[in-house]
Amino acid sequence: MAQSYDLIVIGSGPGGYIAAIRAAQLGMKVAVVEREHLAGICSNWGCIPTKALLRSADVLHTASHAKDYGLTLEGTIKPDVKAIVARSRGIAARMNNGVGFLFKKNKVDIIWGEAKITKPGEIVVGKSTKPVVEPQGPVPKNTLGEGTYTAKHIIVATGARPRALPGIEPDGKLIWTYFEAMKPEELPKSLLVMGSGAIGIEFASFYRTMGVDVTVVEIMSQVMPVEDAEISAFAKKQFEKQGIKILLEAKVAKIEKGSNSVTATIEKKDGSSEKITADRMISAVGVQANIENIGLEAAGVKTDRGFIVIDGYGKTNVPGIYAIGDVAGGPLLAHKAEHEAVVCVEKIAGLPNVHATDKSKIPGCTYCNPQVASVGLTEAKAKEQGRDIRVGRFSFAANGKAVALGEDQGMVKTIFDKKTGELLGAHMVGAEVTELIQGFVVAMNLETTEEDLMHTIFPHPTISESMKESVLDAYGRVLNA
Ligand SMILES: Cc1cc2nc3c(=O)[nH]c(=O)nc-3n(C[C@H](O)[C@H](O)[C@H](O)COP(=O)(O)OP(=O)(O)OC[C@H]3O[C@@H](n4cnc5c(N)ncnc54)[C@H](O)[C@@H]3O)c2cc1C
């Protein structure tokens, strides 16, 4: 007879593993099916290994500027790309093992293989179509295998994979996706990055700091198109100062491959075109959800533009089948997947006061140099919605801590509703802003107004004081500018 559970989760990424752990905490009998790597894209090929690479880039950048801090470094500092990649892969492996440990601790069964829903309440697990490679290492011991399993509830958390443009498909050799970009065997001399979203810009930043000649091609009118235009323009100037070439309103129209290089024909909005030859190219034009071959059609689960349709609690249109994370639509971020996981499981468990996920307050962070972080409405979006707004700005150049750190290139921008004082959006660029943004996220969640923020005491000296000054500036009360 098929082994049965209260909950089966398909996929062990940040959505899936958090759902499984929360369900186990709530007393459910839980299993997770995984075909490739525990902890999903985030820990193995996304959030964590990129941050490890970028940390090496930060250290290299700081060491290269040792003189600015009164330090003499003898000898030259140069990247050892094999060691940098080995460090990043080691960290990914540690995260992956950590999830295995958490499953054991919470008595969550792991079923190794490829899951397909056969009907609501039943899945069949077949042989994985994906090779199990590093950082996963061997399939963990004590996992269950192929067979039929039943569950009262099934959560689909199958994530996403790189999107490819027709004619410019990644080949893994000359045209990379994030998989190859994450573990280069050697540094190319030149690199073309197609797409300037978070993934494209983080790799552009990493490779440029490593000394690679980097060109970024972006079809929209600004880099990091979802960010506030002013913040994006600020960041672009910094990237260009570092030597990154950026082509906006431009698209890669054609690719010709040489034996060890690619030549891209770039078409611009003004009708002109140019050819750029680079050793390697990264295709960073977004991701697409893993919705195929998991039995959604047979079960009658609705999808829209490639993503599973859910309500604020992860429910699909089919009772007993839920979806969370990247497979259920944007923003395609690990913390959104984790939050949806908890909301979905607590709703299944019948807990009181479970709030639907509010997508308007999900922060976004890009860990390039300088970092970019934001939450809520951009100035353009607020105006588009017909809001009457007040905008505050504060430059890191007037913040003592930022100057002391040698990190005075940055700014904070805050957007308030003129009538109510509600904080509508906060946008930051500069050192450590990915850590600082959470202050504004908490503020927005508590429906804070400008008054509350002005009454809050920020520690001195910290870069966070720029956050308060930006609020003061919106109300004509800025103190240090
Ligand atoms: C280079 C890069 C950098 C990123 N950086 C950040 C960042 O800094 N911050 C951030 O918030 N987000 C970042 N992301 C995005 C983040 O990785 C994703 O949003 C997150 O991993 C989504 O989690 P998930 O659980 O929905 O899916 P995933 O992490 O994709 O996990 C899905 C899992 O399901 C498994 N699976 C799929 N189909 C089946 C099947 N049929 N049977 C069994 N198992 C299956 C897969 O093997 C995978 O392990 C980054 C992504 C990339 C690519």
PDB file of N, CA and C in Angstrom, residues 335-407:
ATOM      1  N   HIS A 335      12.936  34.952  -0.042  1.00  0.00           N
ATOM      2  CA  HIS A 335      12.170  35.313   1.165  1.00  0.00           C
ATOM      3  C   HIS A 335      10.678  35.357   0.877  1.00  0.00           C
ATOM      4  N   LYS A 336      10.313  35.606  -0.364  1.00  0.00           N
ATOM      5  CA  LYS A 336       8.888  35.538  -0.733  1.00  0.00           C
ATOM      6  C   LYS A 336       8.436  34.066  -0.690  1.00  0.00           C
ATOM      7  N   ALA A 337       9.291  33.167  -1.195  1.00  0.00           N
ATOM      8  CA  ALA A 337       8.963  31.732  -1.176  1.00  0.00           C
ATOM      9  C   ALA A 337       8.794  31.244   0.265  1.00  0.00           C
ATOM     10  N   GLU A 338       9.710  31.657   1.140  1.00  0.00           N
ATOM     11  CA  GLU A 338       9.666  31.212   2.539  1.00  0.00           C
ATOM     12  C   GLU A 338       8.407  31.719   3.236  1.00  0.00           C
ATOM     13  N   HIS A 339       8.075  32.977   2.975  1.00  0.00           N
ATOM     14  CA  HIS A 339       6.901  33.545   3.633  1.00  0.00           C
ATOM     15  C   HIS A 339       5.631  32.848   3.148  1.00  0.00           C
ATOM     16  N   GLU A 340       5.550  32.652   1.835  1.00  0.00           N
ATOM     17  CA  GLU A 340       4.376  31.952   1.291  1.00  0.00           C
ATOM     18  C   GLU A 340       4.251  30.553   1.891  1.00  0.00           C
ATOM     19  N   ALA A 341       5.404  29.915   2.141  1.00  0.00           N
ATOM     20  CA  ALA A 341       5.403  28.563   2.701  1.00  0.00           C
ATOM     21  C   ALA A 341       4.728  28.548   4.073  1.00  0.00           C
ATOM     22  N   VAL A 342       5.128  29.486   4.919  1.00  0.00           N
ATOM     23  CA  VAL A 342       4.590  29.521   6.287  1.00  0.00           C
ATOM     24  C   VAL A 342       3.091  29.839   6.253  1.00  0.00           C
ATOM     25  N   VAL A 343       2.725  30.837   5.437  1.00  0.00           N
ATOM     26  CA  VAL A 343       1.308  31.222   5.334  1.00  0.00           C
ATOM     27  C   VAL A 343       0.474  30.031   4.866  1.00  0.00           C
ATOM     28  N   CYS A 344       0.961  29.337   3.832  1.00  0.00           N
ATOM     29  CA  CYS A 344       0.217  28.215   3.239  1.00  0.00           C
ATOM     30  C   CYS A 344       0.014  27.094   4.262  1.00  0.00           C
ATOM     31  N   VAL A 345       1.090  26.728   4.949  1.00  0.00           N
ATOM     32  CA  VAL A 345       1.014  25.603   5.896  1.00  0.00           C
ATOM     33  C   VAL A 345       0.138  25.963   7.101  1.00  0.00           C
ATOM     34  N   GLU A 346       0.280  27.179   7.590  1.00  0.00           N
ATOM     35  CA  GLU A 346      -0.523  27.564   8.765  1.00  0.00           C
ATOM     36  C   GLU A 346      -2.012  27.617   8.396  1.00  0.00           C
ATOM     37  N   LYS A 347      -2.301  28.000   7.168  1.00  0.00           N
ATOM     38  CA  LYS A 347      -3.700  28.007   6.709  1.00  0.00           C
ATOM     39  C   LYS A 347      -4.222  26.571   6.612  1.00  0.00           C
ATOM     40  N   ILE A 348      -3.376  25.667   6.054  1.00  0.00           N
ATOM     41  CA  ILE A 348      -3.767  24.251   5.958  1.00  0.00           C
ATOM     42  C   ILE A 348      -4.052  23.704   7.360  1.00  0.00           C
ATOM     43  N   ALA A 349      -3.205  24.095   8.324  1.00  0.00           N
ATOM     44  CA  ALA A 349      -3.337  23.581   9.697  1.00  0.00           C
ATOM     45  C   ALA A 349      -4.522  24.209  10.429  1.00  0.00           C
ATOM     46  N   GLY A 350      -5.129  25.216   9.818  1.00  0.00           N
ATOM     47  CA  GLY A 350      -6.309  25.846  10.436  1.00  0.00           C
ATOM     48  C   GLY A 350      -5.968  26.795  11.569  1.00  0.00           C
ATOM     49  N   LEU A 351      -4.738  27.326  11.570  1.00  0.00           N
ATOM     50  CA  LEU A 351      -4.370  28.292  12.616  1.00  0.00           C
ATOM     51  C   LEU A 351      -5.202  29.577  12.468  1.00  0.00           C
ATOM     52  N   PRO A 352      -5.528  30.224  13.597  1.00  0.00           N
ATOM     53  CA  PRO A 352      -6.289  31.477  13.478  1.00  0.00           C
ATOM     54  C   PRO A 352      -5.369  32.621  13.047  1.00  0.00           C
ATOM     55  N   ASN A 353      -5.959  33.675  12.545  1.00  0.00           N
ATOM     56  CA  ASN A 353      -5.229  34.914  12.198  1.00  0.00           C
ATOM     57  C   ASN A 353      -4.074  34.737  11.218  1.00  0.00           C
ATOM     58  N   VAL A 354      -4.247  33.860  10.252  1.00  0.00           N
ATOM     59  CA  VAL A 354      -3.207  33.747   9.220  1.00  0.00           C
ATOM     60  C   VAL A 354      -3.473  34.836   8.182  1.00  0.00           C
ATOM     61  N   HIS A 355      -2.452  35.668   7.941  1.00  0.00           N
ATOM     62  CA  HIS A 355      -2.638  36.766   6.981  1.00  0.00           C
ATOM     63  C   HIS A 355      -2.168  36.334   5.604  1.00  0.00           C
ATOM     64  N   ALA A 356      -2.924  36.707   4.579  1.00  0.00           N
ATOM     65  CA  ALA A 356      -2.508  36.431   3.198  1.00  0.00           C
ATOM     66  C   ALA A 356      -1.215  37.185   2.916  1.00  0.00           C
ATOM     67  N   THR A 357      -0.360  36.635   2.055  1.00  0.00           N
ATOM     68  CA  THR A 357       0.901  37.306   1.707  1.00  0.00           C
ATOM     69  C   THR A 357       0.593  38.639   1.027  1.00  0.00           C
ATOM     70  N   ASP A 358       1.231  39.698   1.550  1.00  0.00           N
ATOM     71  CA  ASP A 358       1.040  41.034   0.984  1.00  0.00           C
ATOM     72  C   ASP A 358       2.258  41.353   0.112  1.00  0.00           C
ATOM     73  N   LYS A 359       2.041  41.255  -1.200  1.00  0.00           N
ATOM     74  CA  LYS A 359       3.185  41.417  -2.114  1.00  0.00           C
ATOM     75  C   LYS A 359       3.701  42.854  -2.190  1.00  0.00           C
ATOM     76  N   SER A 360       2.938  43.797  -1.641  1.00  0.00           N
ATOM     77  CA  SER A 360       3.369  45.196  -1.767  1.00  0.00           C
ATOM     78  C   SER A 360       4.495  45.544  -0.782  1.00  0.00           C
ATOM     79  N   LYS A 361       4.761  44.645   0.147  1.00  0.00           N
ATOM     80  CA  LYS A 361       5.786  44.971   1.163  1.00  0.00           C
ATOM     81  C   LYS A 361       6.937  43.959   1.160  1.00  0.00           C
ATOM     82  N   ILE A 362       7.242  43.431  -0.018  1.00  0.00           N
ATOM     83  CA  ILE A 362       8.346  42.468  -0.114  1.00  0.00           C
ATOM     84  C   ILE A 362       9.609  43.231  -0.549  1.00  0.00           C
ATOM     85  N   PRO A 363      10.645  43.232   0.296  1.00  0.00           N
ATOM     86  CA  PRO A 363      11.859  43.961  -0.102  1.00  0.00           C
ATOM     87  C   PRO A 363      12.595  43.256  -1.234  1.00  0.00           C
ATOM     88  N   GLY A 364      13.352  44.047  -1.982  1.00  0.00           N
ATOM     89  CA  GLY A 364      14.200  43.486  -3.037  1.00  0.00           C
ATOM     90  C   GLY A 364      15.623  43.988  -2.829  1.00  0.00           C
ATOM     91  N   CYS A 365      16.595  43.088  -2.959  1.00  0.00           N
ATOM     92  CA  CYS A 365      17.994  43.482  -2.728  1.00  0.00           C
ATOM     93  C   CYS A 365      18.869  42.994  -3.867  1.00  0.00           C
ATOM     94  N   THR A 366      19.808  43.826  -4.278  1.00  0.00           N
ATOM     95  CA  THR A 366      20.810  43.419  -5.263  1.00  0.00           C
ATOM     96  C   THR A 366      22.175  43.683  -4.642  1.00  0.00           C
ATOM     97  N   TYR A 367      23.021  42.647  -4.654  1.00  0.00           N
ATOM     98  CA  TYR A 367      24.256  42.692  -3.858  1.00  0.00           C
ATOM     99  C   TYR A 367      25.465  43.066  -4.691  1.00  0.00           C
ATOM    100  N   CYS A 368      25.230  43.966  -5.649  1.00  0.00           N
ATOM    101  CA  CYS A 368      26.320  44.466  -6.474  1.00  0.00           C
ATOM    102  C   CYS A 368      27.092  45.520  -5.677  1.00  0.00           C
ATOM    103  N   ASN A 369      28.094  46.127  -6.295  1.00  0.00           N
ATOM    104  CA  ASN A 369      28.819  47.216  -5.639  1.00  0.00           C
ATOM    105  C   ASN A 369      28.593  48.495  -6.442  1.00  0.00           C
ATOM    106  N   PRO A 370      27.854  49.484  -5.922  1.00  0.00           N
ATOM    107  CA  PRO A 370      27.211  49.557  -4.626  1.00  0.00           C
ATOM    108  C   PRO A 370      25.931  48.715  -4.585  1.00  0.00           C
ATOM    109  N   GLN A 371      25.571  48.308  -3.348  1.00  0.00           N
ATOM    110  CA  GLN A 371      24.348  47.522  -3.192  1.00  0.00           C
ATOM    111  C   GLN A 371      23.100  48.384  -3.432  1.00  0.00           C
ATOM    112  N   VAL A 372      22.018  47.709  -3.796  1.00  0.00           N
ATOM    113  CA  VAL A 372      20.748  48.399  -4.017  1.00  0.00           C
ATOM    114  C   VAL A 372      19.666  47.645  -3.246  1.00  0.00           C
ATOM    115  N   ALA A 373      18.769  48.383  -2.567  1.00  0.00           N
ATOM    116  CA  ALA A 373      17.703  47.720  -1.805  1.00  0.00           C
ATOM    117  C   ALA A 373      16.465  48.607  -1.800  1.00  0.00           C
ATOM    118  N   SER A 374      15.311  47.974  -1.825  1.00  0.00           N
ATOM    119  CA  SER A 374      14.094  48.782  -1.874  1.00  0.00           C
ATOM    120  C   SER A 374      12.897  48.019  -1.326  1.00  0.00           C
ATOM    121  N   VAL A 375      11.869  48.777  -0.975  1.00  0.00           N
ATOM    122  CA  VAL A 375      10.579  48.184  -0.593  1.00  0.00           C
ATOM    123  C   VAL A 375       9.484  49.185  -0.961  1.00  0.00           C
ATOM    124  N   GLY A 376       8.370  48.649  -1.412  1.00  0.00           N
ATOM    125  CA  GLY A 376       7.220  49.512  -1.703  1.00  0.00           C
ATOM    126  C   GLY A 376       7.302  50.196  -3.055  1.00  0.00           C
ATOM    127  N   LEU A 377       6.557  51.303  -3.156  1.00  0.00           N
ATOM    128  CA  LEU A 377       6.392  51.966  -4.454  1.00  0.00           C
ATOM    129  C   LEU A 377       7.603  52.808  -4.836  1.00  0.00           C
ATOM    130  N   THR A 378       7.956  52.778  -6.123  1.00  0.00           N
ATOM    131  CA  THR A 378       8.933  53.740  -6.651  1.00  0.00           C
ATOM    132  C   THR A 378       8.198  55.070  -6.811  1.00  0.00           C
ATOM    133  N   GLU A 379       8.970  56.135  -7.042  1.00  0.00           N
ATOM    134  CA  GLU A 379       8.325  57.440  -7.240  1.00  0.00           C
ATOM    135  C   GLU A 379       7.399  57.378  -8.455  1.00  0.00           C
ATOM    136  N   ALA A 380       7.871  56.760  -9.533  1.00  0.00           N
ATOM    137  CA  ALA A 380       7.066  56.681 -10.761  1.00  0.00           C
ATOM    138  C   ALA A 380       5.773  55.901 -10.514  1.00  0.00           C
ATOM    139  N   LYS A 381       5.864  54.790  -9.801  1.00  0.00           N
ATOM    140  CA  LYS A 381       4.671  53.952  -9.535  1.00  0.00           C
ATOM    141  C   LYS A 381       3.685  54.710  -8.651  1.00  0.00           C
ATOM    142  N   ALA A 382       4.207  55.435  -7.653  1.00  0.00           N
ATOM    143  CA  ALA A 382       3.322  56.194  -6.758  1.00  0.00           C
ATOM    144  C   ALA A 382       2.559  57.239  -7.561  1.00  0.00           C
ATOM    145  N   LYS A 383       3.266  57.897  -8.495  1.00  0.00           N
ATOM    146  CA  LYS A 383       2.606  58.919  -9.317  1.00  0.00           C
ATOM    147  C   LYS A 383       1.586  58.278 -10.259  1.00  0.00           C
ATOM    148  N   GLU A 384       1.990  57.131 -10.824  1.00  0.00           N
ATOM    149  CA  GLU A 384       1.092  56.391 -11.730  1.00  0.00           C
ATOM    150  C   GLU A 384      -0.221  56.059 -11.019  1.00  0.00           C
ATOM    151  N   GLN A 385      -0.114  55.764  -9.712  1.00  0.00           N
ATOM    152  CA  GLN A 385      -1.319  55.426  -8.928  1.00  0.00           C
ATOM    153  C   GLN A 385      -2.078  56.664  -8.482  1.00  0.00           C
ATOM    154  N   GLY A 386      -1.616  57.822  -8.927  1.00  0.00           N
ATOM    155  CA  GLY A 386      -2.315  59.075  -8.623  1.00  0.00           C
ATOM    156  C   GLY A 386      -2.105  59.547  -7.192  1.00  0.00           C
ATOM    157  N   ARG A 387      -1.045  59.040  -6.533  1.00  0.00           N
ATOM    158  CA  ARG A 387      -0.790  59.459  -5.151  1.00  0.00           C
ATOM    159  C   ARG A 387      -0.174  60.847  -5.122  1.00  0.00           C
ATOM    160  N   ASP A 388      -0.598  61.649  -4.167  1.00  0.00           N
ATOM    161  CA  ASP A 388       0.022  62.942  -3.911  1.00  0.00           C
ATOM    162  C   ASP A 388       1.156  62.648  -2.937  1.00  0.00           C
ATOM    163  N   ILE A 389       2.400  62.901  -3.343  1.00  0.00           N
ATOM    164  CA  ILE A 389       3.511  62.407  -2.515  1.00  0.00           C
ATOM    165  C   ILE A 389       4.494  63.493  -2.066  1.00  0.00           C
ATOM    166  N   ARG A 390       5.223  63.137  -1.030  1.00  0.00           N
ATOM    167  CA  ARG A 390       6.380  63.913  -0.588  1.00  0.00           C
ATOM    168  C   ARG A 390       7.579  62.984  -0.718  1.00  0.00           C
ATOM    169  N   VAL A 391       8.699  63.524  -1.221  1.00  0.00           N
ATOM    170  CA  VAL A 391       9.883  62.690  -1.426  1.00  0.00           C
ATOM    171  C   VAL A 391      11.049  63.266  -0.630  1.00  0.00           C
ATOM    172  N   GLY A 392      11.747  62.410   0.093  1.00  0.00           N
ATOM    173  CA  GLY A 392      12.937  62.828   0.832  1.00  0.00           C
ATOM    174  C   GLY A 392      14.160  62.115   0.299  1.00  0.00           C
ATOM    175  N   ARG A 393      15.302  62.785   0.362  1.00  0.00           N
ATOM    176  CA  ARG A 393      16.558  62.181  -0.102  1.00  0.00           C
ATOM    177  C   ARG A 393      17.663  62.512   0.884  1.00  0.00           C
ATOM    178  N   PHE A 394      18.617  61.613   1.010  1.00  0.00           N
ATOM    179  CA  PHE A 394      19.800  61.946   1.813  1.00  0.00           C
ATOM    180  C   PHE A 394      21.006  61.215   1.238  1.00  0.00           C
ATOM    181  N   SER A 395      22.093  61.963   1.107  1.00  0.00           N
ATOM    182  CA  SER A 395      23.302  61.405   0.497  1.00  0.00           C
ATOM    183  C   SER A 395      24.240  60.845   1.566  1.00  0.00           C
ATOM    184  N   PHE A 396      24.877  59.733   1.268  1.00  0.00           N
ATOM    185  CA  PHE A 396      25.866  59.159   2.193  1.00  0.00           C
ATOM    186  C   PHE A 396      27.054  60.110   2.388  1.00  0.00           C
ATOM    187  N   ALA A 397      27.250  61.021   1.448  1.00  0.00           N
ATOM    188  CA  ALA A 397      28.380  61.949   1.531  1.00  0.00           C
ATOM    189  C   ALA A 397      28.258  62.834   2.776  1.00  0.00           C
ATOM    190  N   ALA A 398      27.029  62.949   3.312  1.00  0.00           N
ATOM    191  CA  ALA A 398      26.819  63.777   4.505  1.00  0.00           C
ATOM    192  C   ALA A 398      26.622  62.917   5.754  1.00  0.00           C
ATOM    193  N   ASN A 399      26.960  61.634   5.657  1.00  0.00           N
ATOM    194  CA  ASN A 399      26.807  60.726   6.799  1.00  0.00           C
ATOM    195  C   ASN A 399      28.193  60.356   7.332  1.00  0.00           C
ATOM    196  N   GLY A 400      28.440  60.710   8.587  1.00  0.00           N
ATOM    197  CA  GLY A 400      29.772  60.530   9.170  1.00  0.00           C
ATOM    198  C   GLY A 400      30.297  59.111   9.083  1.00  0.00           C
ATOM    199  N   LYS A 401      29.444  58.132   9.378  1.00  0.00           N
ATOM    200  CA  LYS A 401      29.898  56.735   9.381  1.00  0.00           C
ATOM    201  C   LYS A 401      30.292  56.297   7.968  1.00  0.00           C
ATOM    202  N   ALA A 402      29.462  56.680   6.980  1.00  0.00           N
ATOM    203  CA  ALA A 402      29.767  56.297   5.602  1.00  0.00           C
ATOM    204  C   ALA A 402      31.100  56.897   5.168  1.00  0.00           C
ATOM    205  N   VAL A 403      31.332  58.164   5.565  1.00  0.00           N
ATOM    206  CA  VAL A 403      32.585  58.828   5.194  1.00  0.00           C
ATOM    207  C   VAL A 403      33.754  58.124   5.894  1.00  0.00           C
ATOM    208  N   ALA A 404      33.573  57.801   7.187  1.00  0.00           N
ATOM    209  CA  ALA A 404      34.643  57.126   7.938  1.00  0.00           C
ATOM    210  C   ALA A 404      34.974  55.765   7.323  1.00  0.00           C
ATOM    211  N   LEU A 405      33.964  55.097   6.805  1.00  0.00           N
ATOM    212  CA  LEU A 405      34.193  53.783   6.198  1.00  0.00           C
ATOM    213  C   LEU A 405      34.803  53.884   4.801  1.00  0.00           C
ATOM    214  N   GLY A 406      34.828  55.106   4.266  1.00  0.00           N
ATOM    215  CA  GLY A 406      35.270  55.256   2.868  1.00  0.00           C
ATOM    216  C   GLY A 406      34.185  54.801   1.918  1.00  0.00           C
ATOM    217  N   GLU A 407      32.935  54.921   2.339  1.00  0.00           N
ATOM    218  CA  GLU A 407      31.784  54.442   1.547  1.00  0.00           C
ATOM    219  C   GLU A 407      30.773  55.568   1.384  1.00  0.00           C
TER     220      GLU A 407
END
